[in-house]
mmCIF file of C-alpha atoms in Angstrom:
data_model
loop_
_atom_site.group_PDB
_atom_site.id
_atom_site.type_symbol
_atom_site.label_atom_id
_atom_site.label_comp_id
_atom_site.label_asym_id
_atom_site.label_seq_id
_atom_site.Cartn_x
_atom_site.Cartn_y
_atom_site.Cartn_z
ATOM 1 C CA MET A 641 15.226 25.064 -16.210
ATOM 2 C CA ILE A 642 19.184 26.904 -15.981
ATOM 3 C CA ALA A 643 20.731 27.040 -12.261
ATOM 4 C CA ILE A 644 22.707 29.927 -11.015
ATOM 5 C CA ASN A 645 24.196 30.825 -7.887
ATOM 6 C CA GLY A 646 21.432 28.255 -5.652
ATOM 7 C CA ARG A 647 18.501 30.448 -7.740
ATOM 8 C CA THR A 648 16.799 28.608 -10.272
ATOM 9 C CA LEU A 649 15.385 29.951 -13.371
ATOM 10 C CA VAL A 650 12.358 29.268 -15.235
ATOM 11 C CA ARG A 651 12.282 29.346 -19.791
ATOM 12 C CA ARG A 652 10.027 31.660 -20.679
ATOM 13 C CA ALA A 653 11.570 31.441 -24.212
ATOM 14 C CA ALA A 654 14.033 30.826 -26.760
ATOM 15 C CA ILE A 655 15.649 34.303 -28.707
ATOM 16 C CA PRO A 656 18.480 34.532 -31.043
ATOM 17 C CA VAL A 657 21.458 35.335 -30.105
ATOM 18 C CA SER A 658 23.693 38.523 -32.432
ATOM 19 C CA SER A 659 26.626 36.630 -33.744
ATOM 20 C CA ARG A 660 29.753 38.658 -33.808
ATOM 21 C CA ASN A 661 30.625 40.023 -36.787
ATOM 22 C CA GLY A 662 33.156 42.806 -37.432
ATOM 23 C CA THR A 663 36.446 43.224 -37.914
ATOM 24 C CA ILE A 664 39.858 44.736 -35.821
ATOM 25 C CA THR A 665 40.276 47.924 -36.624
ATOM 26 C CA ARG A 666 43.135 50.736 -35.294
ATOM 27 C CA ASN A 667 44.655 53.659 -35.905
ATOM 28 C CA ILE A 668 42.381 54.833 -37.864
ATOM 29 C CA SER A 669 42.798 58.958 -38.732
ATOM 30 C CA ASN A 670 39.721 59.423 -40.668
ATOM 31 C CA ILE A 671 36.723 58.640 -39.949
ATOM 32 C CA LEU A 672 35.078 58.594 -44.148
ATOM 33 C CA ASN A 673 38.113 57.049 -44.819
ATOM 34 C CA TYR A 674 37.447 54.311 -42.368
ATOM 35 C CA SER A 675 33.495 54.042 -43.606
ATOM 36 C CA LYS A 676 33.837 54.223 -47.508
ATOM 37 C CA THR A 677 36.870 50.948 -46.674
ATOM 38 C CA ASN A 678 35.506 48.796 -44.467
ATOM 39 C CA GLY A 679 31.486 49.685 -44.963
ATOM 40 C CA GLY A 680 30.607 51.375 -42.046
ATOM 41 C CA ASP A 681 29.292 54.237 -42.546
ATOM 42 C CA ARG A 682 26.229 53.431 -39.896
ATOM 43 C CA VAL A 683 25.815 53.966 -35.915
ATOM 44 C CA ARG A 684 23.925 51.971 -33.680
ATOM 45 C CA LEU A 685 22.609 54.184 -31.476
ATOM 46 C CA VAL A 686 21.209 53.626 -27.679
ATOM 47 C CA GLU A 687 18.861 55.047 -26.838
ATOM 48 C CA VAL A 688 19.823 55.072 -22.821
ATOM 49 C CA GLY A 689 16.889 57.983 -22.168
ATOM 50 C CA PRO A 690 14.263 55.900 -20.328
ATOM 51 C CA ARG A 691 16.476 53.891 -17.083
ATOM 52 C CA ASP A 692 19.631 55.694 -17.692
ATOM 53 C CA GLY A 693 18.394 59.619 -17.530
ATOM 54 C CA LEU A 694 15.200 58.329 -15.477
ATOM 55 C CA GLN A 695 16.308 56.973 -12.982
ATOM 56 C CA ASN A 696 18.072 60.625 -10.804
ATOM 57 C CA GLU A 697 15.442 61.848 -11.224
ATOM 58 C CA ALA A 698 14.619 63.523 -8.216
ATOM 59 C CA VAL A 699 11.058 63.844 -8.128
ATOM 60 C CA THR A 700 8.588 60.215 -8.700
ATOM 61 C CA VAL A 701 7.552 60.145 -12.937
ATOM 62 C CA PRO A 702 3.785 58.018 -13.618
ATOM 63 C CA THR A 703 4.478 54.832 -14.736
ATOM 64 C CA ASP A 704 2.559 55.955 -17.061
ATOM 65 C CA THR A 705 5.130 58.528 -18.304
ATOM 66 C CA LYS A 706 7.319 55.323 -18.331
ATOM 67 C CA VAL A 707 5.325 54.196 -20.592
ATOM 68 C CA GLU A 708 4.666 56.395 -22.939
ATOM 69 C CA PHE A 709 8.470 57.775 -23.492
ATOM 70 C CA ILE A 710 9.812 54.265 -23.934
ATOM 71 C CA ASN A 711 6.468 54.107 -27.006
ATOM 72 C CA ARG A 712 6.933 57.374 -28.314
ATOM 73 C CA LEU A 713 11.050 56.950 -28.705
ATOM 74 C CA SER A 714 9.523 53.146 -30.421
ATOM 75 C CA LYS A 715 8.722 54.948 -33.058
ATOM 76 C CA CYS A 716 11.971 57.135 -33.816
ATOM 77 C CA GLY A 717 13.955 54.311 -35.497
ATOM 78 C CA PHE A 718 16.679 53.511 -32.494
ATOM 79 C CA PRO A 719 18.055 50.284 -32.811
ATOM 80 C CA VAL A 720 18.179 49.866 -28.918
ATOM 81 C CA ILE A 721 16.411 51.078 -26.111
ATOM 82 C CA GLU A 722 16.975 50.670 -21.979
ATOM 83 C CA ALA A 723 14.077 50.577 -20.845
ATOM 84 C CA THR A 724 14.308 49.902 -16.893
ATOM 85 C CA SER A 725 16.625 48.160 -14.396
ATOM 86 C CA PHE A 726 15.765 45.240 -12.556
ATOM 87 C CA VAL A 727 16.962 46.231 -10.015
ATOM 88 C CA SER A 728 16.152 45.939 -6.261
ATOM 89 C CA PRO A 729 14.065 49.192 -5.577
ATOM 90 C CA LYS A 730 15.718 50.106 -1.558
ATOM 91 C CA TRP A 731 18.418 51.047 -4.610
ATOM 92 C CA ILE A 732 16.803 52.771 -7.069
ATOM 93 C CA PRO A 733 12.639 53.845 -6.226
ATOM 94 C CA GLN A 734 12.410 55.896 -8.872
ATOM 95 C CA LEU A 735 12.190 52.758 -10.860
ATOM 96 C CA SER A 736 10.201 50.228 -8.276
ATOM 97 C CA ASP A 737 7.383 49.387 -11.635
ATOM 98 C CA ASN A 738 10.100 48.144 -13.599
ATOM 99 C CA LYS A 739 7.164 44.516 -13.949
ATOM 100 C CA GLU A 740 4.484 47.101 -15.586
ATOM 101 C CA VAL A 741 6.621 49.025 -17.957
ATOM 102 C CA MET A 742 7.952 46.213 -19.645
ATOM 103 C CA ASN A 743 4.546 44.780 -19.683
ATOM 104 C CA ARG A 744 2.670 48.035 -21.478
ATOM 105 C CA ILE A 745 4.923 49.450 -23.563
ATOM 106 C CA ILE A 746 4.653 48.437 -27.499
ATOM 107 C CA ARG A 747 7.731 47.215 -28.814
ATOM 108 C CA GLU A 748 8.700 48.129 -32.199
ATOM 109 C CA SER A 749 9.987 45.068 -34.242
ATOM 110 C CA GLY A 750 13.935 46.530 -35.085
ATOM 111 C CA THR A 751 14.018 47.377 -31.591
ATOM 112 C CA SER A 752 15.724 46.183 -28.546
ATOM 113 C CA TYR A 753 14.073 46.710 -25.324
ATOM 114 C CA SER A 754 17.068 45.761 -22.840
ATOM 115 C CA VAL A 755 17.127 45.877 -18.651
ATOM 116 C CA LEU A 756 19.577 46.289 -16.091
ATOM 117 C CA VAL A 757 20.005 42.550 -14.819
ATOM 118 C CA PRO A 758 22.298 42.532 -11.040
ATOM 119 C CA ASN A 759 21.869 39.575 -9.784
ATOM 120 C CA ALA A 760 20.059 35.719 -10.241
ATOM 121 C CA LYS A 761 15.900 37.485 -9.257
ATOM 122 C CA GLY A 762 16.907 40.460 -11.408
ATOM 123 C CA LEU A 763 17.444 37.444 -13.912
ATOM 124 C CA GLN A 764 14.834 35.686 -13.312
ATOM 125 C CA ALA A 765 12.298 40.020 -14.302
ATOM 126 C CA ALA A 766 13.863 39.955 -17.547
ATOM 127 C CA VAL A 767 13.366 36.688 -18.942
ATOM 128 C CA ASP A 768 9.324 36.965 -17.761
ATOM 129 C CA SER A 769 9.277 40.309 -19.317
ATOM 130 C CA ARG A 770 10.265 39.173 -21.759
ATOM 131 C CA SER A 771 13.592 41.113 -22.413
ATOM 132 C CA THR A 772 15.941 40.032 -25.428
ATOM 133 C CA HIS A 773 18.850 41.656 -24.072
ATOM 134 C CA MET A 774 20.100 42.198 -20.476
ATOM 135 C CA PHE A 775 23.503 45.239 -19.629
ATOM 136 C CA LEU A 776 25.017 44.204 -16.703
ATOM 137 C CA GLY A 777 27.685 46.482 -14.649
ATOM 138 C CA CYS A 778 31.394 46.230 -13.101
ATOM 139 C CA SER A 779 33.939 48.819 -12.264
ATOM 140 C CA PRO A 780 37.909 48.353 -12.099
ATOM 141 C CA SER A 781 37.561 51.152 -9.696
ATOM 142 C CA GLU A 782 36.745 49.580 -5.357
ATOM 143 C CA SER A 783 34.499 51.931 -3.953
ATOM 144 C CA PHE A 784 32.649 53.079 -6.975
ATOM 145 C CA THR A 785 32.109 48.600 -7.086
ATOM 146 C CA LYS A 786 31.303 49.152 -3.042
ATOM 147 C CA ARG A 787 28.351 51.565 -3.984
ATOM 148 C CA ASN A 788 27.058 50.147 -6.532
ATOM 149 C CA VAL A 789 26.384 46.270 -6.470
ATOM 150 C CA ASN A 790 27.648 46.766 -2.448
ATOM 151 C CA ALA A 791 30.979 43.636 -3.302
ATOM 152 C CA THR A 792 34.502 43.516 -4.198
ATOM 153 C CA VAL A 793 36.130 44.172 -8.533
ATOM 154 C CA ALA A 794 36.425 40.372 -7.799
ATOM 155 C CA ASP A 795 33.392 39.299 -7.197
ATOM 156 C CA SER A 796 31.719 41.043 -8.908
ATOM 157 C CA LEU A 797 33.049 39.437 -12.404
ATOM 158 C CA VAL A 798 31.966 36.732 -10.589
ATOM 159 C CA GLN A 799 28.501 37.347 -9.817
ATOM 160 C CA CYS A 800 28.959 38.677 -14.574
ATOM 161 C CA LYS A 801 30.383 35.456 -15.087
ATOM 162 C CA ALA A 802 27.452 33.791 -13.418
ATOM 163 C CA LEU A 803 24.972 35.457 -15.370
ATOM 164 C CA VAL A 804 26.356 35.311 -18.838
ATOM 165 C CA ASP A 805 26.138 32.066 -18.529
ATOM 166 C CA ALA A 806 23.340 32.163 -17.446
ATOM 167 C CA GLY A 807 21.459 34.774 -20.227
ATOM 168 C CA LYS A 808 23.331 32.677 -23.065
ATOM 169 C CA LYS A 809 21.060 29.186 -21.973
ATOM 170 C CA LEU A 810 18.166 31.092 -22.033
ATOM 171 C CA GLY A 811 19.548 33.028 -25.414
ATOM 172 C CA ILE A 812 19.806 36.719 -24.192
ATOM 173 C CA TYR A 813 21.746 38.851 -25.748
ATOM 174 C CA THR A 814 24.608 40.190 -23.152
ATOM 175 C CA ARG A 815 26.204 44.053 -23.221
ATOM 176 C CA GLY A 816 28.942 44.152 -20.194
ATOM 177 C CA TYR A 817 28.945 47.165 -18.864
ATOM 178 C CA VAL A 818 32.269 49.029 -17.159
ATOM 179 C CA SER A 819 31.744 52.278 -15.447
ATOM 180 C CA THR A 820 34.251 55.662 -14.325
ATOM 181 C CA VAL A 821 36.462 54.233 -17.618
ATOM 182 C CA ILE A 822 38.128 57.977 -16.890
ATOM 183 C CA GLY A 823 37.981 58.820 -13.806
ATOM 184 C CA CYS A 824 36.662 57.761 -9.835
ATOM 185 C CA PRO A 825 34.391 60.193 -7.877
ATOM 186 C CA TYR A 826 35.783 58.361 -3.973
ATOM 187 C CA GLU A 827 39.366 56.951 -6.421
ATOM 188 C CA GLY A 828 40.044 59.838 -8.747
ATOM 189 C CA PRO A 829 41.740 59.277 -12.380
ATOM 190 C CA ILE A 830 41.685 55.639 -12.892
ATOM 191 C CA LYS A 831 43.744 53.770 -15.348
ATOM 192 C CA PRO A 832 43.668 52.752 -18.812
ATOM 193 C CA LYS A 833 45.066 49.356 -18.841
ATOM 194 C CA ALA A 834 42.990 48.892 -15.278
ATOM 195 C CA VAL A 835 40.289 49.224 -18.301
ATOM 196 C CA ALA A 836 41.555 47.861 -20.279
ATOM 197 C CA GLU A 837 41.966 43.773 -17.728
ATOM 198 C CA LEU A 838 38.210 44.659 -16.995
ATOM 199 C CA ALA A 839 37.211 45.020 -20.795
ATOM 200 C CA ALA A 840 39.036 41.714 -21.466
ATOM 201 C CA LYS A 841 37.811 39.503 -18.828
ATOM 202 C CA LEU A 842 34.119 40.271 -19.740
ATOM 203 C CA TYR A 843 34.922 39.545 -23.672
ATOM 204 C CA GLU A 844 36.840 36.548 -22.335
ATOM 205 C CA MET A 845 33.008 35.423 -20.148
ATOM 206 C CA GLY A 846 31.219 36.082 -23.424
ATOM 207 C CA CYS A 847 29.739 39.735 -23.415
ATOM 208 C CA ASP A 848 28.575 39.682 -26.737
ATOM 209 C CA GLU A 849 29.458 43.856 -26.172
ATOM 210 C CA ILE A 850 31.209 45.948 -23.880
ATOM 211 C CA SER A 851 30.727 49.016 -23.383
ATOM 212 C CA LEU A 852 32.966 51.905 -22.499
ATOM 213 C CA GLY A 853 31.292 54.077 -19.373
ATOM 214 C CA ASP A 854 32.984 57.638 -18.667
ATOM 215 C CA THR A 855 30.273 57.889 -15.322
ATOM 216 C CA ILE A 856 30.970 61.506 -14.338
ATOM 217 C CA GLY A 857 32.579 63.557 -17.312
ATOM 218 C CA VAL A 858 35.471 63.716 -16.849
ATOM 219 C CA GLY A 859 37.108 62.617 -20.174
ATOM 220 C CA THR A 860 39.623 64.530 -23.156
ATOM 221 C CA ALA A 861 40.551 64.247 -26.644
ATOM 222 C CA GLY A 862 43.628 63.218 -24.651
ATOM 223 C CA THR A 863 42.584 60.579 -22.129
ATOM 224 C CA PHE A 864 39.898 58.886 -24.490
ATOM 225 C CA ASN A 865 43.051 58.470 -26.542
ATOM 226 C CA LYS A 866 45.543 56.701 -23.954
ATOM 227 C CA LEU A 867 41.623 54.628 -23.289
ATOM 228 C CA LEU A 868 41.045 53.516 -26.725
ATOM 229 C CA THR A 869 45.275 52.276 -27.223
ATOM 230 C CA GLU A 870 44.575 49.836 -24.259
ATOM 231 C CA VAL A 871 41.173 48.972 -24.434
ATOM 232 C CA LEU A 872 41.472 47.891 -27.991
ATOM 233 C CA SER A 873 45.207 45.386 -27.665
ATOM 234 C CA ALA A 874 42.085 43.865 -25.381
ATOM 235 C CA VAL A 875 38.938 43.765 -26.947
ATOM 236 C CA PRO A 876 38.007 43.867 -30.389
ATOM 237 C CA VAL A 877 36.689 46.805 -31.928
ATOM 238 C CA SER A 878 33.805 45.844 -32.749
ATOM 239 C CA LEU A 879 32.797 44.502 -29.800
ATOM 240 C CA LEU A 880 32.656 47.817 -28.538
ATOM 241 C CA ALA A 881 30.744 51.461 -27.521
ATOM 242 C CA LEU A 882 30.757 54.263 -25.105
ATOM 243 C CA HIS A 883 28.671 56.259 -22.876
ATOM 244 C CA CYS A 884 29.661 59.721 -22.357
ATOM 245 C CA HIS A 885 28.351 62.135 -19.811
ATOM 246 C CA ASP A 886 28.582 65.403 -20.918
ATOM 247 C CA THR A 887 29.599 67.132 -17.310
ATOM 248 C CA TYR A 888 32.621 69.627 -18.910
ATOM 249 C CA GLY A 889 30.697 69.004 -22.807
ATOM 250 C CA GLN A 890 33.509 67.050 -22.937
ATOM 251 C CA ALA A 891 30.723 64.262 -24.404
ATOM 252 C CA LEU A 892 30.066 64.742 -28.682
ATOM 253 C CA VAL A 893 34.884 65.319 -28.748
ATOM 254 C CA ASN A 894 34.584 61.441 -26.606
ATOM 255 C CA ILE A 895 32.889 60.428 -29.553
ATOM 256 C CA LEU A 896 34.761 62.391 -32.350
ATOM 257 C CA VAL A 897 38.192 59.848 -30.769
ATOM 258 C CA GLY A 898 35.505 56.915 -30.566
ATOM 259 C CA LEU A 899 34.625 56.794 -33.830
ATOM 260 C CA GLU A 900 37.890 57.832 -36.018
ATOM 261 C CA ALA A 901 39.171 54.219 -33.493
ATOM 262 C CA GLY A 902 36.528 52.717 -35.309
ATOM 263 C CA ILE A 903 33.833 52.042 -32.537
ATOM 264 C CA ARG A 904 30.181 52.506 -34.334
ATOM 265 C CA THR A 905 27.736 51.791 -31.736
ATOM 266 C CA VAL A 906 27.508 54.718 -29.247
ATOM 267 C CA ASP A 907 25.024 55.879 -25.842
ATOM 268 C CA SER A 908 22.840 58.730 -25.540
ATOM 269 C CA SER A 909 19.753 59.809 -23.950
ATOM 270 C CA VAL A 910 17.458 62.420 -24.967
ATOM 271 C CA ALA A 911 17.236 66.203 -24.070
ATOM 272 C CA GLY A 912 20.649 65.387 -22.113
ATOM 273 C CA LEU A 913 18.663 63.071 -19.467
ATOM 274 C CA GLY A 914 20.538 61.312 -16.470
ATOM 275 C CA GLY A 915 23.215 60.826 -13.728
ATOM 276 C CA CYS A 916 23.705 58.610 -11.744
ATOM 277 C CA PRO A 917 22.550 58.151 -7.590
ATOM 278 C CA TYR A 918 26.171 56.317 -7.398
ATOM 279 C CA ALA A 919 28.363 58.797 -8.567
ATOM 280 C CA LYS A 920 28.537 62.344 -6.996
ATOM 281 C CA GLY A 921 29.132 65.047 -9.901
ATOM 282 C CA ALA A 922 27.574 63.214 -12.563
ATOM 283 C CA SER A 923 25.619 65.218 -15.234
ATOM 284 C CA GLY A 924 23.504 63.995 -17.428
ATOM 285 C CA ASN A 925 24.209 61.918 -20.949
ATOM 286 C CA VAL A 926 25.208 63.231 -24.045
ATOM 287 C CA ALA A 927 22.177 64.229 -25.936
ATOM 288 C CA THR A 928 20.839 62.204 -28.369
ATOM 289 C CA GLU A 929 19.941 65.056 -30.744
ATOM 290 C CA ASP A 930 23.574 66.375 -30.391
ATOM 291 C CA VAL A 931 24.917 63.022 -31.440
ATOM 292 C CA VAL A 932 22.374 62.669 -34.519
ATOM 293 C CA TYR A 933 22.713 65.991 -35.082
ATOM 294 C CA LEU A 934 26.913 65.314 -35.718
ATOM 295 C CA LEU A 935 26.458 62.102 -37.178
ATOM 296 C CA ASP A 936 24.623 63.641 -39.888
ATOM 297 C CA GLY A 937 27.077 65.891 -40.589
ATOM 298 C CA LEU A 938 29.529 63.099 -41.416
ATOM 299 C CA GLY A 939 27.439 61.066 -43.070
ATOM 300 C CA LEU A 940 27.144 58.393 -41.240
ATOM 301 C CA GLU A 941 24.247 56.795 -40.567
ATOM 302 C CA THR A 942 21.822 55.960 -37.691
ATOM 303 C CA GLY A 943 18.552 55.174 -39.216
ATOM 304 C CA VAL A 944 17.599 58.148 -36.462
ATOM 305 C CA ASP A 945 15.667 60.939 -37.199
ATOM 306 C CA VAL A 946 17.195 64.711 -35.273
ATOM 307 C CA ASN A 947 12.855 66.093 -34.962
ATOM 308 C CA GLY A 948 11.354 63.637 -34.403
ATOM 309 C CA VAL A 949 13.475 62.633 -31.272
ATOM 310 C CA THR A 950 13.449 66.476 -30.142
ATOM 311 C CA ASP A 951 9.883 66.345 -30.211
ATOM 312 C CA VAL A 952 10.343 62.864 -27.300
ATOM 313 C CA GLY A 953 12.650 65.818 -25.706
ATOM 314 C CA GLN A 954 10.520 68.316 -25.279
ATOM 315 C CA TRP A 955 7.348 66.538 -24.430
ATOM 316 C CA ILE A 956 9.770 64.387 -22.175
ATOM 317 C CA CYS A 957 10.903 68.271 -20.355
ATOM 318 C CA GLY A 958 7.530 69.527 -20.318
ATOM 319 C CA GLU A 959 6.431 66.106 -18.657
ATOM 320 C CA LEU A 960 9.439 66.020 -15.971
ATOM 321 C CA ARG A 961 9.457 69.824 -15.903
ATOM 322 C CA ARG A 962 12.636 70.278 -16.403
ATOM 323 C CA ASN A 963 15.125 71.899 -18.650
ATOM 324 C CA ASN A 964 15.846 70.728 -21.990
ATOM 325 C CA ALA A 965 19.634 69.467 -21.977
ATOM 326 C CA SER A 966 20.916 69.445 -25.831
ATOM 327 C CA ALA A 967 21.770 72.553 -27.452
ATOM 328 C CA THR A 968 21.378 71.215 -31.195
ATOM 329 C CA ALA A 969 17.543 70.368 -29.812
ATOM 330 C CA ASN A 970 16.742 74.266 -28.939
ATOM 331 C CA ALA A 971 17.914 75.411 -31.791
ATOM 332 C CA ILE A 972 15.749 73.792 -34.134
ATOM 333 C CA ILE A 973 12.878 74.254 -31.125
ATOM 334 C CA ALA A 974 13.983 78.229 -32.055
ATOM 335 C CA LYS A 975 14.012 78.072 -35.775
ATOM 336 C CA ARG A 976 10.667 76.812 -35.965
ATOM 337 C CA LYS A 977 9.186 79.945 -33.832
ATOM 338 C CA SER A 978 11.471 82.030 -36.371
#
């Protein structure tokens, strides 16, 4: 048994933790040359649709639909799927059926099902649901942190450290999310140095991976270049991931900047589903279909079939009664009908 903040956690299973492999690569001017010389011709896609995509939907999504959604995505070859969140239903009512979803999904070999863990209670729920991957959230913005987790940035890091320590003892792979890395809906532009310092703290406390999130989608190639210049001085590129929202239509451009810097993990959401309940103005995530099409064109492997993902995107959009936000998916569907 493991204690965290006075709460005792019960170990359910021993789960191997992925190793930290890769080298620090900076100032890469050509994606393809980098891929050829460093063996980095494969990009790891993290599908966030079931969690980040559905949490902001106005209409309650039935549990059966969530389970079917994840099961369909599991057939597409994603190495990681963000399945749900163990945040209190008071704050994220859309995902209040988290335990049932995790108990009912069909888990495919080769796919990890990650869950958001905010505290010790959430970690115990993750352990009970046989989760092998968890992710934690933080932000350099005091205002965003207060609204998101009702704490200061410093206090949120203390909580993160406790969760990372407990997760390691339980054998759980831990991802640290840094939100509002470019701009905050309450404080405006965020200094790259502040993001780098926060990412460095997550790295030092032992996070296996750190995702940089442009939560409100205000980033550009210029601001992402400045951001990564700072962050790469503090954290190995092999540990970094990008999480881009497409509010101003710049997500793919920003991902290209990350690829040029050597980042090889990208978050995306099928059909561009998503938003953030604590960030006014945050639109959907970059669409998985668009990212796969981009990467296919660059000759970078993902193991994900764009046609299969398009089918899943069309299905979930039908269930949610909303339009598909992926330009690639809409083009593929139009071509099928012609």
